[in-house]
């Protein structure tokens, strides 16, 4: 009988926590709540839902959007080529087009067991910094033989760096009502390494490509508004201590607030795009003038390139315009009672402590269509320690090995419609939204534990809310 008594005690405590909760209860939608991106919101919900220009983008500027889309979507080729505007691929790379990672402008996924290349998942590499290492500009120390990113593809005449596989270990989480959810913990393995063994202290970070919707709005949020949510010393005692990442801005030669990437390692969309060209496709630009060849990879360095630079300023500007003006779909069913109940539970679990629902962009946004808009991205763009379960152990500028930037939640309910899967978190380990929630620890442990008290109906309501975003 002792086991039964313990189970009853656990369930009684869970019921008490729910009954005594003082969080808000939502009975109706807020005005304009369905407009995730203000006047830029679009209404498509099919597989093309993430690929539309802002609704308030003028016809003339939609032509510029289409030009940027062509460079984002179409493959780059090996140099020399008659297509000199888009040649210079590699020699080492992960994929030959932005769209191959950001599939339909959406979310990537980890490779399957038989995949020859990871494609929409990359692996970042580094080694622990020593006392004399200056990390101001790089934020890390690259692995000496393979650089800062593992490349499993190459042009003819050179071998790829190797192959990466992902295997999983099961981990079971149990709700207060006895419902079990099996999580999967990823483990990376490398084979066919071309340039010798990796440094014995190499740090690895697997990362799937995130959706690229609404990035212009995230860039437009003022530093002041983002820093207003920072609480690095947890002065208010709520257990949440978000902080900004400060990263090197190549254009200004100064440290800026990081916004993009899984650890907020990039300060601007233009630099994010230039770094992706260099590291993912081996393409240089004036902003990032070196490609992905490590100094020890002499055969890679000796092969032809597509000019200096391979990505012209005009092309980089076109791609930046495209990624800056991709729209966010409208929310669905915002006034549905089940969705409103789920929203109440989201707030009662204090998920909004990191996934901040809304911001208003300033008048001086990078594009006029992005200015003075109330947006609902459900992120604070700050770093949070989410515990050892999700840790990669790999620092990036100020981010430590357990910290990740809060990912935006807008559009998350359309992932399956756009990408045909529901694999979430930085490495795609979560196979659905509930698994993603249960992986949260650290600053989010209290929120996760609150969710673990939810019964079946509450869980369904919470997921209904998330799938409405």
mmCIF file of N, CA and C in Angstrom, residues 306-394:
data_model
loop_
_atom_site.group_PDB
_atom_site.id
_atom_site.type_symbol
_atom_site.label_atom_id
_atom_site.label_comp_id
_atom_site.label_asym_id
_atom_site.label_seq_id
_atom_site.Cartn_x
_atom_site.Cartn_y
_atom_site.Cartn_z
ATOM 1 N N UNK A 306 34.805 31.596 -56.962
ATOM 2 C CA UNK A 306 33.922 32.286 -57.910
ATOM 3 C C UNK A 306 34.083 33.783 -57.926
ATOM 4 N N UNK A 307 35.256 34.276 -57.616
ATOM 5 C CA UNK A 307 35.488 35.714 -57.608
ATOM 6 C C UNK A 307 35.620 36.237 -56.199
ATOM 7 N N UNK A 308 35.996 37.487 -56.109
ATOM 8 C CA UNK A 308 36.185 38.126 -54.804
ATOM 9 C C UNK A 308 35.341 39.397 -54.735
ATOM 10 N N UNK A 309 34.211 39.362 -54.049
ATOM 11 C CA UNK A 309 33.663 38.200 -53.344
ATOM 12 C C UNK A 309 32.783 37.370 -54.261
ATOM 13 N N UNK A 310 32.354 36.211 -53.767
ATOM 14 C CA UNK A 310 31.463 35.352 -54.546
ATOM 15 C C UNK A 310 30.011 35.807 -54.440
ATOM 16 N N UNK A 311 29.644 36.369 -53.319
ATOM 17 C CA UNK A 311 28.309 36.945 -53.130
ATOM 18 C C UNK A 311 28.466 38.461 -53.165
ATOM 19 N N UNK A 312 27.969 39.082 -54.211
ATOM 20 C CA UNK A 312 28.118 40.534 -54.337
ATOM 21 C C UNK A 312 27.286 41.247 -53.276
ATOM 22 N N UNK A 313 27.617 42.500 -53.043
ATOM 23 C CA UNK A 313 26.819 43.296 -52.103
ATOM 24 C C UNK A 313 25.362 43.366 -52.539
ATOM 25 N N UNK A 314 25.143 43.441 -53.862
ATOM 26 C CA UNK A 314 23.777 43.534 -54.370
ATOM 27 C C UNK A 314 22.992 42.260 -54.056
ATOM 28 N N UNK A 315 23.619 41.102 -54.267
ATOM 29 C CA UNK A 315 22.929 39.836 -53.976
ATOM 30 C C UNK A 315 22.666 39.706 -52.482
ATOM 31 N N UNK A 316 23.647 40.065 -51.663
ATOM 32 C CA UNK A 316 23.445 39.994 -50.216
ATOM 33 C C UNK A 316 22.313 40.921 -49.788
ATOM 34 N N UNK A 317 22.248 42.098 -50.393
ATOM 35 C CA UNK A 317 21.147 43.025 -50.094
ATOM 36 C C UNK A 317 19.800 42.436 -50.520
ATOM 37 N N UNK A 318 19.773 41.770 -51.679
ATOM 38 C CA UNK A 318 18.533 41.164 -52.162
ATOM 39 C C UNK A 318 18.033 40.078 -51.212
ATOM 40 N N UNK A 319 18.945 39.223 -50.775
ATOM 41 C CA UNK A 319 18.564 38.146 -49.868
ATOM 42 C C UNK A 319 18.146 38.709 -48.512
ATOM 43 N N UNK A 320 18.831 39.752 -48.079
ATOM 44 C CA UNK A 320 18.451 40.377 -46.813
ATOM 45 C C UNK A 320 17.067 40.999 -46.908
ATOM 46 N N UNK A 321 16.770 41.642 -48.029
ATOM 47 C CA UNK A 321 15.433 42.213 -48.220
ATOM 48 C C UNK A 321 14.379 41.116 -48.174
ATOM 49 N N UNK A 322 14.669 40.005 -48.814
ATOM 50 C CA UNK A 322 13.722 38.882 -48.822
ATOM 51 C C UNK A 322 13.484 38.351 -47.405
ATOM 52 N N UNK A 323 14.546 38.050 -46.688
ATOM 53 C CA UNK A 323 14.378 37.489 -45.339
ATOM 54 C C UNK A 323 13.801 38.509 -44.364
ATOM 55 N N UNK A 324 13.999 39.777 -44.640
ATOM 56 C CA UNK A 324 13.474 40.823 -43.761
ATOM 57 C C UNK A 324 11.964 41.014 -43.965
ATOM 58 N N UNK A 325 11.451 40.615 -45.106
ATOM 59 C CA UNK A 325 10.058 40.912 -45.430
ATOM 60 C C UNK A 325 9.195 39.667 -45.626
ATOM 61 N N UNK A 326 9.651 38.520 -45.142
ATOM 62 C CA UNK A 326 8.799 37.337 -45.133
ATOM 63 C C UNK A 326 7.726 37.500 -44.064
ATOM 64 N N UNK A 327 6.502 37.225 -44.432
ATOM 65 C CA UNK A 327 5.367 37.483 -43.553
ATOM 66 C C UNK A 327 5.153 36.359 -42.540
ATOM 67 N N UNK A 328 4.323 36.657 -41.555
ATOM 68 C CA UNK A 328 3.907 35.690 -40.538
ATOM 69 C C UNK A 328 2.414 35.426 -40.731
ATOM 70 N N UNK A 329 1.999 34.151 -40.740
ATOM 71 C CA UNK A 329 0.569 33.863 -40.884
ATOM 72 C C UNK A 329 -0.239 34.296 -39.660
ATOM 73 N N UNK A 330 -1.488 34.606 -39.903
ATOM 74 C CA UNK A 330 -2.395 34.967 -38.817
ATOM 75 C C UNK A 330 -2.654 33.768 -37.922
ATOM 76 N N UNK A 331 -2.940 34.046 -36.658
ATOM 77 C CA UNK A 331 -3.370 32.986 -35.757
ATOM 78 C C UNK A 331 -4.754 32.501 -36.151
ATOM 79 N N UNK A 332 -5.065 31.283 -35.771
ATOM 80 C CA UNK A 332 -6.369 30.697 -36.037
ATOM 81 C C UNK A 332 -7.102 30.472 -34.709
ATOM 82 N N UNK A 333 -8.419 30.580 -34.760
ATOM 83 C CA UNK A 333 -9.283 30.189 -33.625
ATOM 84 C C UNK A 333 -8.933 30.902 -32.324
ATOM 85 N N UNK A 334 -8.581 32.180 -32.397
ATOM 86 C CA UNK A 334 -8.144 32.880 -31.182
ATOM 87 C C UNK A 334 -9.248 33.022 -30.143
ATOM 88 N N UNK A 335 -10.511 32.958 -30.579
ATOM 89 C CA UNK A 335 -11.610 33.100 -29.630
ATOM 90 C C UNK A 335 -12.283 31.763 -29.307
ATOM 91 N N UNK A 336 -11.674 30.663 -29.735
ATOM 92 C CA UNK A 336 -12.201 29.339 -29.410
ATOM 93 C C UNK A 336 -12.017 29.067 -27.915
ATOM 94 N N UNK A 337 -13.036 28.592 -27.208
ATOM 95 C CA UNK A 337 -12.923 28.370 -25.765
ATOM 96 C C UNK A 337 -11.759 27.452 -25.376
ATOM 97 N N UNK A 338 -11.506 26.432 -26.196
ATOM 98 C CA UNK A 338 -10.393 25.521 -25.894
ATOM 99 C C UNK A 338 -9.055 26.242 -26.012
ATOM 100 N N UNK A 339 -8.916 27.070 -27.025
ATOM 101 C CA UNK A 339 -7.683 27.843 -27.212
ATOM 102 C C UNK A 339 -7.503 28.842 -26.072
ATOM 103 N N UNK A 340 -8.568 29.511 -25.674
ATOM 104 C CA UNK A 340 -8.495 30.469 -24.566
ATOM 105 C C UNK A 340 -8.139 29.766 -23.252
ATOM 106 N N UNK A 341 -8.677 28.585 -23.043
ATOM 107 C CA UNK A 341 -8.312 27.813 -21.858
ATOM 108 C C UNK A 341 -6.818 27.472 -21.886
ATOM 109 N N UNK A 342 -6.336 27.069 -23.077
ATOM 110 C CA UNK A 342 -4.907 26.765 -23.212
ATOM 111 C C UNK A 342 -4.034 27.980 -22.989
ATOM 112 N N UNK A 343 -4.502 29.134 -23.450
ATOM 113 C CA UNK A 343 -3.752 30.371 -23.211
ATOM 114 C C UNK A 343 -3.672 30.651 -21.719
ATOM 115 N N UNK A 344 -4.764 30.455 -20.999
ATOM 116 C CA UNK A 344 -4.756 30.656 -19.548
ATOM 117 C C UNK A 344 -3.736 29.732 -18.885
ATOM 118 N N UNK A 345 -3.694 28.486 -19.314
ATOM 119 C CA UNK A 345 -2.747 27.517 -18.748
ATOM 120 C C UNK A 345 -1.307 27.892 -19.091
ATOM 121 N N UNK A 346 -1.091 28.408 -20.294
ATOM 122 C CA UNK A 346 0.238 28.880 -20.721
ATOM 123 C C UNK A 346 0.734 29.955 -19.763
ATOM 124 N N UNK A 347 -0.146 30.887 -19.417
ATOM 125 C CA UNK A 347 0.214 31.967 -18.502
ATOM 126 C C UNK A 347 0.333 31.456 -17.060
ATOM 127 N N UNK A 348 -0.529 30.546 -16.664
ATOM 128 C CA UNK A 348 -0.453 30.015 -15.307
ATOM 129 C C UNK A 348 0.835 29.252 -15.069
ATOM 130 N N UNK A 349 1.384 28.644 -16.127
ATOM 131 C CA UNK A 349 2.682 27.979 -16.030
ATOM 132 C C UNK A 349 3.845 28.955 -16.191
ATOM 133 N N UNK A 350 3.539 30.239 -16.410
ATOM 134 C CA UNK A 350 4.524 31.308 -16.566
ATOM 135 C C UNK A 350 5.417 31.110 -17.793
ATOM 136 N N UNK A 351 4.881 30.478 -18.809
ATOM 137 C CA UNK A 351 5.648 30.328 -20.051
ATOM 138 C C UNK A 351 5.953 31.681 -20.684
ATOM 139 N N UNK A 352 5.052 32.644 -20.461
ATOM 140 C CA UNK A 352 5.259 33.976 -21.032
ATOM 141 C C UNK A 352 6.403 34.715 -20.359
ATOM 142 N N UNK A 353 6.957 34.146 -19.279
ATOM 143 C CA UNK A 353 8.120 34.763 -18.642
ATOM 144 C C UNK A 353 9.318 34.836 -19.574
ATOM 145 N N UNK A 354 9.415 33.894 -20.506
ATOM 146 C CA UNK A 354 10.452 33.934 -21.542
ATOM 147 C C UNK A 354 9.841 34.178 -22.924
ATOM 148 N N UNK A 355 8.737 33.480 -23.195
ATOM 149 C CA UNK A 355 8.053 33.644 -24.479
ATOM 150 C C UNK A 355 7.122 34.860 -24.382
ATOM 151 N N UNK A 356 7.733 36.043 -24.365
ATOM 152 C CA UNK A 356 6.998 37.304 -24.205
ATOM 153 C C UNK A 356 6.054 37.468 -25.395
ATOM 154 N N UNK A 357 4.759 37.661 -25.134
ATOM 155 C CA UNK A 357 3.790 37.636 -26.235
ATOM 156 C C UNK A 357 3.963 38.723 -27.287
ATOM 157 N N UNK A 358 4.181 39.983 -26.880
ATOM 158 C CA UNK A 358 4.082 41.043 -27.887
ATOM 159 C C UNK A 358 5.083 42.167 -27.672
ATOM 160 N N UNK A 359 5.348 42.861 -28.767
ATOM 161 C CA UNK A 359 6.163 44.079 -28.798
ATOM 162 C C UNK A 359 5.521 45.030 -29.799
ATOM 163 N N UNK A 360 5.891 46.301 -29.721
ATOM 164 C CA UNK A 360 5.531 47.277 -30.746
ATOM 165 C C UNK A 360 6.813 47.805 -31.364
ATOM 166 N N UNK A 361 6.929 47.691 -32.667
ATOM 167 C CA UNK A 361 8.157 48.118 -33.338
ATOM 168 C C UNK A 361 8.225 49.640 -33.414
ATOM 169 N N UNK A 362 9.417 50.212 -33.414
ATOM 170 C CA UNK A 362 9.564 51.672 -33.441
ATOM 171 C C UNK A 362 9.388 52.256 -34.841
ATOM 172 N N UNK A 363 9.337 53.567 -34.902
ATOM 173 C CA UNK A 363 9.157 54.264 -36.181
ATOM 174 C C UNK A 363 10.378 54.137 -37.079
ATOM 175 N N UNK A 364 11.562 53.912 -36.505
ATOM 176 C CA UNK A 364 12.794 53.847 -37.295
ATOM 177 C C UNK A 364 13.183 52.415 -37.646
ATOM 178 N N UNK A 365 12.205 51.566 -37.926
ATOM 179 C CA UNK A 365 12.469 50.174 -38.312
ATOM 180 C C UNK A 365 13.271 50.137 -39.614
ATOM 181 N N UNK A 366 13.991 49.026 -39.891
ATOM 182 C CA UNK A 366 14.810 48.943 -41.110
ATOM 183 C C UNK A 366 14.033 49.124 -42.411
ATOM 184 N N UNK A 367 12.761 48.776 -42.431
ATOM 185 C CA UNK A 367 11.902 48.982 -43.598
ATOM 186 C C UNK A 367 10.617 49.664 -43.119
ATOM 187 N N UNK A 368 10.032 50.532 -43.927
ATOM 188 C CA UNK A 368 8.831 51.258 -43.467
ATOM 189 C C UNK A 368 7.669 50.342 -43.125
ATOM 190 N N UNK A 369 7.545 49.212 -43.821
ATOM 191 C CA UNK A 369 6.440 48.291 -43.551
ATOM 192 C C UNK A 369 6.551 47.632 -42.176
ATOM 193 N N UNK A 370 7.748 47.659 -41.601
ATOM 194 C CA UNK A 370 7.970 47.025 -40.298
ATOM 195 C C UNK A 370 7.734 47.984 -39.136
ATOM 196 N N UNK A 371 7.542 49.253 -39.429
ATOM 197 C CA UNK A 371 7.488 50.283 -38.384
ATOM 198 C C UNK A 371 6.107 50.375 -37.743
ATOM 199 N N UNK A 372 6.115 50.693 -36.453
ATOM 200 C CA UNK A 372 4.885 50.987 -35.696
ATOM 201 C C UNK A 372 3.863 49.854 -35.775
ATOM 202 N N UNK A 373 4.339 48.636 -35.670
ATOM 203 C CA UNK A 373 3.465 47.474 -35.734
ATOM 204 C C UNK A 373 3.455 46.748 -34.386
ATOM 205 N N UNK A 374 2.280 46.359 -33.945
ATOM 206 C CA UNK A 374 2.177 45.491 -32.775
ATOM 207 C C UNK A 374 2.307 44.058 -33.258
ATOM 208 N N UNK A 375 3.360 43.400 -32.809
ATOM 209 C CA UNK A 375 3.656 42.035 -33.254
ATOM 210 C C UNK A 375 3.550 41.090 -32.058
ATOM 211 N N UNK A 376 3.317 39.815 -32.347
ATOM 212 C CA UNK A 376 3.120 38.823 -31.291
ATOM 213 C C UNK A 376 3.996 37.602 -31.563
ATOM 214 N N UNK A 377 5.318 37.744 -31.339
ATOM 215 C CA UNK A 377 6.237 36.655 -31.686
ATOM 216 C C UNK A 377 6.406 35.595 -30.596
ATOM 217 N N UNK A 378 6.022 35.903 -29.353
ATOM 218 C CA UNK A 378 6.208 35.003 -28.216
ATOM 219 C C UNK A 378 7.686 34.629 -28.046
ATOM 220 N N UNK A 379 8.501 35.658 -27.898
ATOM 221 C CA UNK A 379 9.918 35.499 -27.585
ATOM 222 C C UNK A 379 10.411 36.761 -26.917
ATOM 223 N N UNK A 380 11.504 36.659 -26.152
ATOM 224 C CA UNK A 380 12.181 37.854 -25.647
ATOM 225 C C UNK A 380 13.545 38.039 -26.304
ATOM 226 N N UNK A 381 13.950 37.082 -27.169
ATOM 227 C CA UNK A 381 15.252 37.094 -27.858
ATOM 228 C C UNK A 381 16.434 37.104 -26.883
ATOM 229 N N UNK A 382 16.196 36.769 -25.627
ATOM 230 C CA UNK A 382 17.255 36.749 -24.626
ATOM 231 C C UNK A 382 17.750 35.333 -24.397
ATOM 232 N N UNK A 383 18.906 35.237 -23.759
ATOM 233 C CA UNK A 383 19.480 33.943 -23.385
ATOM 234 C C UNK A 383 18.905 33.478 -22.058
ATOM 235 N N UNK A 384 18.592 32.177 -22.000
ATOM 236 C CA UNK A 384 18.115 31.584 -20.752
ATOM 237 C C UNK A 384 18.802 30.243 -20.540
ATOM 238 N N UNK A 385 19.130 29.959 -19.307
ATOM 239 C CA UNK A 385 19.663 28.652 -18.937
ATOM 240 C C UNK A 385 18.483 27.704 -18.824
ATOM 241 N N UNK A 386 18.391 26.745 -19.740
ATOM 242 C CA UNK A 386 17.277 25.798 -19.720
ATOM 243 C C UNK A 386 17.718 24.412 -19.256
ATOM 244 N N UNK A 387 18.819 24.383 -18.499
ATOM 245 C CA UNK A 387 19.187 23.174 -17.803
ATOM 246 C C UNK A 387 20.119 22.247 -18.563
ATOM 247 N N UNK A 388 20.624 21.224 -17.874
ATOM 248 C CA UNK A 388 21.594 20.304 -18.479
ATOM 249 C C UNK A 388 21.001 19.403 -19.550
ATOM 250 N N UNK A 389 19.695 19.155 -19.509
ATOM 251 C CA UNK A 389 19.097 18.259 -20.486
ATOM 252 C C UNK A 389 19.239 18.752 -21.914
ATOM 253 N N UNK A 390 19.149 20.062 -22.122
ATOM 254 C CA UNK A 390 19.272 20.648 -23.455
ATOM 255 C C UNK A 390 20.658 21.236 -23.721
ATOM 256 N N UNK A 391 21.549 21.148 -22.765
ATOM 257 C CA UNK A 391 22.854 21.799 -22.888
ATOM 258 C C UNK A 391 23.694 21.163 -23.992
ATOM 259 N N UNK A 392 24.413 22.013 -24.730
ATOM 260 C CA UNK A 392 25.417 21.511 -25.670
ATOM 261 C C UNK A 392 26.829 21.702 -25.121
ATOM 262 N N UNK A 393 26.951 22.400 -23.986
ATOM 263 C CA UNK A 393 28.258 22.613 -23.373
ATOM 264 C C UNK A 393 29.157 23.546 -24.142
ATOM 265 N N UNK A 394 28.613 24.221 -25.152
ATOM 266 C CA UNK A 394 29.436 25.011 -26.075
ATOM 267 C C UNK A 394 29.093 26.491 -25.949
#
